[in-house]
Coordinates of C-alpha atoms in Angstrom, one line a residue:
M1 CA 3.1 -64.7 -97.7
R2 CA 4.2 -61.3 -96.4
V3 CA 7.4 -61.7 -94.2
L4 CA 9.3 -59.1 -92.2
I5 CA 13.1 -59.6 -92.3
T6 CA 14.9 -57.9 -89.5
G7 CA 18.8 -57.7 -90.1
A8 CA 17.7 -57.9 -94.0
A9 CA 21.1 -56.4 -95.1
G10 CA 23.6 -58.5 -93.0
F11 CA 25.3 -61.5 -93.9
V12 CA 22.6 -64.3 -93.3
G13 CA 19.7 -62.0 -93.4
S14 CA 20.6 -60.8 -97.0
H15 CA 20.6 -64.6 -98.2
V16 CA 17.2 -65.4 -96.5
A17 CA 15.7 -62.2 -98.2
D18 CA 17.1 -63.6 -101.6
S19 CA 15.6 -67.1 -100.9
L20 CA 12.2 -65.5 -99.8
A21 CA 11.9 -63.4 -102.7
E22 CA 13.0 -66.2 -105.3
R23 CA 10.2 -68.3 -103.7
G24 CA 7.5 -65.8 -104.6
H25 CA 7.2 -64.2 -100.9
D26 CA 6.6 -60.6 -100.5
T27 CA 9.3 -59.4 -98.1
V28 CA 9.7 -56.3 -95.8
L29 CA 13.5 -55.5 -95.3
L30 CA 14.7 -54.0 -92.0
D31 CA 18.4 -53.3 -91.2
N32 CA 19.8 -50.5 -88.8
L33 CA 23.1 -50.9 -90.8
S34 CA 25.3 -51.3 -87.6
P35 CA 28.9 -50.4 -88.6
K36 CA 30.1 -53.4 -86.6
A37 CA 28.6 -55.6 -89.5
H38 CA 28.5 -53.4 -92.6
G39 CA 30.9 -51.4 -94.6
P40 CA 29.6 -49.1 -97.5
Q41 CA 25.8 -48.8 -97.0
P42 CA 23.8 -51.1 -99.2
T43 CA 22.3 -49.7 -102.4
D44 CA 18.8 -51.9 -102.1
T45 CA 16.2 -49.3 -102.3
H46 CA 13.6 -51.6 -100.9
L47 CA 15.5 -51.5 -97.5
V48 CA 13.8 -49.7 -94.6
V49 CA 16.9 -48.4 -92.6
G50 CA 15.6 -48.7 -89.0
D51 CA 16.0 -50.5 -85.7
V52 CA 14.3 -53.3 -84.0
R53 CA 14.3 -51.4 -80.8
D54 CA 12.0 -48.7 -82.5
G55 CA 8.6 -50.0 -81.4
E56 CA 6.5 -47.5 -83.6
L57 CA 8.5 -48.2 -86.6
L58 CA 7.9 -52.0 -86.1
A59 CA 4.2 -51.4 -85.7
R60 CA 4.0 -49.9 -89.2
L61 CA 6.1 -52.3 -90.6
L62 CA 4.2 -55.4 -89.3
R63 CA 0.8 -54.5 -90.7
G64 CA -0.3 -57.2 -93.1
V65 CA 2.7 -59.3 -92.2
D66 CA 2.1 -62.9 -91.9
V67 CA 5.5 -64.2 -90.2
V68 CA 8.8 -62.4 -89.0
C69 CA 12.0 -63.7 -89.7
H70 CA 14.3 -62.2 -87.1
Q71 CA 17.9 -62.3 -88.0
A72 CA 18.9 -58.9 -86.4
A73 CA 21.7 -59.2 -83.9
V74 CA 25.1 -58.5 -82.7
V75 CA 27.0 -61.7 -83.6
G76 CA 30.4 -63.3 -83.1
H77 CA 32.8 -63.7 -80.2
G78 CA 33.6 -60.1 -79.8
L79 CA 36.5 -58.3 -78.2
D80 CA 36.0 -58.9 -74.5
P81 CA 33.3 -58.7 -71.8
S82 CA 33.0 -55.0 -72.4
D83 CA 30.9 -55.8 -75.4
A84 CA 28.1 -57.2 -73.0
P85 CA 25.9 -54.0 -73.0
D86 CA 25.8 -53.8 -76.7
Y87 CA 25.0 -57.4 -76.9
A88 CA 22.2 -57.2 -74.7
L89 CA 20.9 -54.0 -75.9
H90 CA 20.5 -55.0 -79.4
N91 CA 20.0 -59.0 -79.1
D92 CA 17.7 -59.1 -76.0
Y93 CA 16.1 -55.8 -75.7
G94 CA 15.7 -55.5 -79.3
T95 CA 13.9 -59.1 -79.5
A96 CA 11.6 -58.0 -76.7
V97 CA 10.6 -54.9 -78.4
L98 CA 10.0 -56.9 -81.6
L99 CA 7.7 -59.5 -79.7
A100 CA 5.7 -56.6 -78.0
A101 CA 5.0 -55.0 -81.4
M102 CA 4.1 -58.5 -82.8
H103 CA 1.6 -58.8 -79.9
R104 CA 0.0 -55.4 -80.6
V105 CA -0.2 -56.0 -84.4
G106 CA -1.5 -59.3 -84.0
V107 CA 1.3 -61.4 -85.7
R108 CA 1.8 -64.7 -84.2
R109 CA 4.7 -66.4 -86.1
L110 CA 8.1 -66.0 -85.7
V111 CA 11.2 -67.9 -87.1
L112 CA 14.2 -66.8 -84.9
A113 CA 17.9 -66.9 -85.7
S114 CA 19.4 -68.6 -82.8
S115 CA 22.9 -70.4 -82.5
M116 CA 24.7 -73.4 -81.5
V117 CA 26.5 -71.5 -79.0
V118 CA 23.5 -71.8 -76.7
Y119 CA 24.5 -75.4 -75.9
G120 CA 28.0 -74.7 -74.6
E121 CA 29.8 -77.7 -75.0
G122 CA 28.3 -80.5 -77.3
R123 CA 27.3 -84.0 -76.1
Y124 CA 29.8 -86.5 -74.9
R125 CA 29.8 -90.1 -73.8
C126 CA 32.0 -91.4 -71.0
P127 CA 33.0 -95.1 -71.3
N128 CA 32.2 -95.5 -67.6
H129 CA 29.2 -93.1 -66.9
G130 CA 27.3 -93.0 -70.4
E131 CA 26.3 -89.5 -71.5
V132 CA 27.6 -86.6 -69.4
R133 CA 28.3 -82.9 -69.4
P134 CA 31.7 -81.7 -68.9
G135 CA 32.4 -78.5 -67.0
P136 CA 34.3 -75.5 -68.3
R137 CA 37.9 -76.4 -69.2
H138 CA 40.5 -74.9 -66.7
P139 CA 42.7 -72.4 -68.1
D140 CA 45.9 -74.2 -66.6
D141 CA 44.8 -77.3 -68.8
L142 CA 44.6 -75.1 -71.8
E143 CA 48.0 -73.7 -71.4
R144 CA 49.4 -77.2 -71.0
G145 CA 48.0 -78.1 -74.1
R146 CA 45.3 -80.1 -72.5
F147 CA 42.2 -79.3 -74.6
E148 CA 40.0 -82.4 -74.4
P149 CA 37.2 -82.1 -71.7
L150 CA 37.2 -85.2 -69.1
C151 CA 34.6 -87.0 -67.4
P152 CA 33.4 -84.9 -64.4
D153 CA 32.8 -87.8 -62.5
C154 CA 35.8 -90.3 -63.1
G155 CA 38.3 -88.3 -65.2
A156 CA 38.2 -90.6 -68.3
D157 CA 38.4 -89.6 -71.7
L158 CA 35.2 -88.5 -73.7
T159 CA 33.9 -89.3 -77.0
P160 CA 31.9 -86.6 -78.6
A161 CA 28.5 -87.5 -79.7
L162 CA 25.6 -85.7 -81.9
V163 CA 24.2 -82.9 -80.0
G164 CA 20.4 -82.6 -80.5
E165 CA 17.9 -80.0 -79.6
D166 CA 16.9 -81.7 -76.3
A167 CA 20.4 -80.8 -74.7
A168 CA 20.5 -78.5 -72.0
I169 CA 21.3 -74.8 -72.6
D170 CA 24.5 -73.8 -71.1
P171 CA 25.8 -70.6 -72.8
R172 CA 29.5 -70.0 -72.1
S173 CA 30.2 -66.3 -73.8
T174 CA 28.4 -63.0 -73.7
Y175 CA 27.1 -63.7 -77.2
A176 CA 25.7 -67.2 -76.3
A177 CA 24.1 -65.9 -73.2
T178 CA 22.0 -63.2 -75.4
K179 CA 21.1 -65.9 -77.8
A180 CA 19.7 -68.2 -75.0
A181 CA 17.8 -65.2 -73.6
Q182 CA 16.3 -64.5 -77.1
E183 CA 15.0 -68.1 -77.0
H184 CA 13.5 -67.7 -73.5
L185 CA 11.8 -64.3 -74.5
A186 CA 10.3 -66.1 -77.5
S187 CA 9.2 -69.0 -75.6
A188 CA 7.5 -66.8 -73.1
W189 CA 5.8 -64.7 -76.0
A190 CA 4.5 -67.9 -77.4
R191 CA 2.9 -69.3 -74.2
Q192 CA 1.5 -66.0 -73.4
T193 CA 0.1 -65.2 -76.9
G194 CA -0.4 -68.6 -78.5
G195 CA 2.1 -67.8 -81.1
A196 CA 4.3 -70.1 -82.7
V197 CA 8.1 -69.8 -82.7
L198 CA 10.7 -71.9 -84.8
A199 CA 14.1 -71.1 -83.3
L200 CA 16.7 -72.1 -85.9
R201 CA 20.2 -72.9 -84.2
Y202 CA 22.8 -72.2 -86.7
H203 CA 25.9 -74.1 -86.6
N204 CA 29.2 -72.4 -88.1
V205 CA 27.9 -70.5 -90.8
Y206 CA 30.2 -69.4 -93.9
G207 CA 29.8 -68.1 -97.4
P208 CA 29.5 -65.1 -99.6
R209 CA 28.9 -61.7 -98.1
M210 CA 30.6 -62.6 -94.7
P211 CA 32.1 -59.7 -93.1
R212 CA 35.8 -59.3 -93.1
D213 CA 38.5 -57.7 -91.1
T214 CA 36.6 -57.4 -87.8
P215 CA 36.9 -59.5 -84.5
Y216 CA 33.1 -60.1 -84.8
A217 CA 33.5 -62.3 -88.1
G218 CA 33.4 -65.9 -88.1
V219 CA 36.5 -68.2 -88.1
A220 CA 36.1 -68.8 -92.1
S221 CA 36.3 -65.1 -92.7
L222 CA 39.4 -64.6 -90.5
F223 CA 41.1 -67.5 -92.3
R224 CA 40.4 -66.3 -95.8
S225 CA 41.4 -62.6 -94.7
A226 CA 44.9 -64.0 -93.5
L227 CA 45.3 -66.1 -97.0
R228 CA 44.4 -62.8 -98.9
R229 CA 47.4 -61.1 -97.1
G230 CA 49.7 -64.0 -97.7
E231 CA 49.6 -65.1 -94.3
A232 CA 49.1 -68.6 -93.0
P233 CA 45.7 -68.9 -91.0
T234 CA 46.1 -69.1 -87.4
V235 CA 44.5 -72.1 -85.7
L236 CA 44.2 -72.1 -81.8
E237 CA 44.4 -75.1 -79.7
D238 CA 45.5 -78.1 -81.8
G239 CA 43.1 -77.7 -84.5
R240 CA 41.2 -80.8 -83.8
Q241 CA 37.9 -79.1 -82.3
L242 CA 34.8 -80.6 -84.3
R243 CA 32.4 -78.2 -85.7
D244 CA 29.6 -78.4 -88.2
F245 CA 30.2 -75.7 -91.1
V246 CA 27.0 -75.1 -93.0
H247 CA 27.0 -72.8 -96.1
V248 CA 25.1 -69.7 -96.0
T249 CA 22.6 -70.6 -98.9
D250 CA 21.5 -73.8 -96.9
V251 CA 20.8 -71.7 -94.0
A252 CA 18.7 -69.2 -96.1
L253 CA 16.8 -72.5 -97.3
A254 CA 16.2 -73.6 -93.6
N255 CA 14.7 -70.2 -93.3
A256 CA 12.5 -70.3 -96.2
L257 CA 11.4 -73.7 -95.3
A258 CA 10.5 -72.7 -91.7
V259 CA 8.5 -69.7 -93.1
E260 CA 6.4 -72.1 -95.3
T261 CA 6.0 -74.8 -93.0
G262 CA 3.5 -72.8 -91.1
E263 CA 1.5 -71.4 -94.0
T264 CA -2.2 -71.1 -93.4
D265 CA -4.0 -73.9 -95.6
E266 CA -7.6 -73.2 -96.9
T267 CA -9.2 -74.6 -93.5
G268 CA -7.2 -72.0 -91.7
K269 CA -4.9 -74.5 -89.8
T270 CA -1.5 -73.7 -89.4
G271 CA 1.6 -76.0 -88.5
E272 CA 2.2 -78.7 -90.7
T273 CA 3.4 -82.2 -89.4
G274 CA 6.4 -83.9 -89.9
E275 CA 6.7 -87.8 -90.8
T276 CA 6.0 -88.8 -87.0
G277 CA 3.1 -86.5 -86.9
E278 CA 5.0 -83.9 -84.6
S279 CA 3.9 -80.6 -85.4
A280 CA 6.6 -78.4 -86.9
A281 CA 5.4 -75.0 -85.4
P282 CA 2.8 -75.9 -82.5
S283 CA 0.9 -72.7 -81.3
G284 CA 2.0 -71.7 -78.0
A285 CA 5.5 -73.0 -78.0
L286 CA 9.1 -72.5 -79.3
T287 CA 10.6 -75.4 -81.3
A288 CA 14.3 -75.4 -81.5
V289 CA 15.9 -76.7 -84.7
N290 CA 19.6 -77.5 -85.6
V291 CA 20.5 -76.0 -88.8
C292 CA 23.6 -77.8 -89.9
S293 CA 25.3 -79.6 -92.9
G294 CA 25.3 -82.9 -90.9
E295 CA 29.1 -83.4 -92.1
P296 CA 31.3 -82.2 -89.1
H297 CA 35.0 -81.1 -89.7
T298 CA 37.7 -80.1 -87.6
V299 CA 38.6 -76.3 -87.5
L300 CA 42.1 -77.5 -88.9
D301 CA 40.2 -79.0 -91.8
M302 CA 38.3 -75.8 -92.6
A303 CA 41.7 -74.0 -92.6
T304 CA 43.6 -76.7 -94.6
E305 CA 41.0 -76.8 -97.3
L306 CA 40.8 -73.1 -97.5
A307 CA 44.6 -72.8 -97.6
S308 CA 44.4 -75.2 -100.7
A309 CA 41.7 -73.4 -102.3
C310 CA 43.3 -70.1 -102.1
D311 CA 46.8 -71.7 -103.0
G312 CA 48.1 -70.1 -99.8
P313 CA 50.5 -71.1 -97.1
S314 CA 49.6 -74.1 -94.6
P315 CA 47.6 -73.2 -91.4
R316 CA 49.8 -72.4 -88.4
V317 CA 48.7 -74.4 -85.2
V318 CA 49.6 -72.1 -82.3
G319 CA 47.8 -73.7 -79.2
G320 CA 46.0 -71.6 -76.6
A321 CA 42.3 -71.0 -76.7
R322 CA 39.9 -67.9 -76.1
P323 CA 38.0 -67.6 -72.9
G324 CA 34.5 -69.1 -73.6
D325 CA 35.5 -71.4 -76.3
V326 CA 34.3 -74.8 -76.1
R327 CA 35.9 -78.0 -77.8
H328 CA 33.6 -80.1 -79.7
V329 CA 29.8 -79.0 -81.0
V330 CA 28.6 -81.8 -83.6
A331 CA 25.1 -81.2 -84.6
D332 CA 22.3 -83.7 -85.0
P333 CA 20.5 -82.9 -88.2
A334 CA 17.4 -85.2 -87.7
R335 CA 14.9 -82.9 -86.5
A336 CA 15.6 -80.2 -89.3
R337 CA 14.8 -83.1 -91.7
K338 CA 11.8 -84.4 -90.0
L339 CA 9.9 -81.1 -89.1
L340 CA 11.2 -78.9 -92.2
G341 CA 12.1 -81.4 -94.8
F342 CA 15.6 -79.6 -94.7
T343 CA 18.8 -81.4 -95.9
A344 CA 21.9 -79.1 -96.5
R345 CA 22.7 -79.0 -100.1
T346 CA 26.5 -77.8 -100.3
P347 CA 29.1 -80.4 -99.7
F348 CA 32.0 -79.2 -97.4
A349 CA 34.7 -79.3 -100.2
R350 CA 32.6 -77.5 -102.8
G351 CA 31.4 -74.7 -100.6
I352 CA 34.9 -74.1 -99.3
A353 CA 36.4 -73.9 -102.8
E354 CA 33.7 -71.6 -103.7
F355 CA 34.3 -69.4 -100.7
A356 CA 38.0 -69.1 -101.6
S357 CA 36.9 -66.4 -104.1
A358 CA 33.6 -65.4 -102.9
P359 CA 32.9 -61.6 -102.4
L360 CA 33.0 -60.5 -98.9
R361 CA 31.8 -57.4 -97.2
A362 CA 34.1 -54.6 -96.9
P363 CA 35.8 -53.8 -93.7
A364 CA 33.4 -52.9 -91.1
A365 CA 34.1 -50.5 -88.0
V366 CA 35.4 -52.1 -84.6
T367 CA 34.1 -49.0 -82.7
G368 CA 31.4 -46.5 -83.3
S369 CA 27.8 -46.2 -82.5
V370 CA 25.3 -48.9 -83.6

């Protein structure tokens, strides 16, 4: 198939491009080479340097394309709310322009890079009230070292549970809000056009080519940069926050399977069905899918494992929390397995050991035009 990949020079996008090419697909690569994500420009001569906000460019690139794999976005926690215009302009307006161009050209299949941040807090169970959704944690509690959310009805301690794709969307940061908006825009587009969208909700992605030395980098990159400087990784809260760390090559595989799941067969039918008969990519709808390892670990686990692999100092747990941070997000991998046949292949220990010496991206600019 012919696949347009936006953000194709980025951390995840470059691995998706590699995976699809290795599986025999014809790829069209687009990236605006934002200085917030890129150091020296890539040397890939097949890369089209352009922007998803350029509708005329997109219309040309979309000719003959079967499916779009939309990775382009401003990512990460950022600096502060002053980042909001950039996030909205690139993530949401850019997605809207892309969807409009797809409609004009007649491309009806989209694989969207979404994120676990749309959930806000994960799923919790109260011993007295069953499943509950805790509200945002109070800054006073965080300052006092009270990090665990409590039952909103009785104040009891909660137990984190697997969060499935049916969980309510509750974004708690600017980035999260823009990713939720991307899903809503894509869902509306699918209903209006009869298109099919697979929204892949990435959990904590790490691996080769992560950007380094930038506030927009993921926690694994921040930890490794500290260790390379001979410093202890700084872990916020008490380090017991649960996350699902998934290797970038597994994320790339999930994208390839999502692209291939909706391939048109000889009868012209699209959208293969899983073992329960549920369509993986039904027309006129958005289907969300967790992309995760299914092997949750604490943030302190990640820092400790990486420090050991780098032969560096042990992590330093400092308390505190960033505004908008959530406590636990533990992913349910069942739908990805059922609909896409996806199971992560990289065990945590092996992935972290390889990441300790993996090439990262050169320092990117914190400020500057995008």
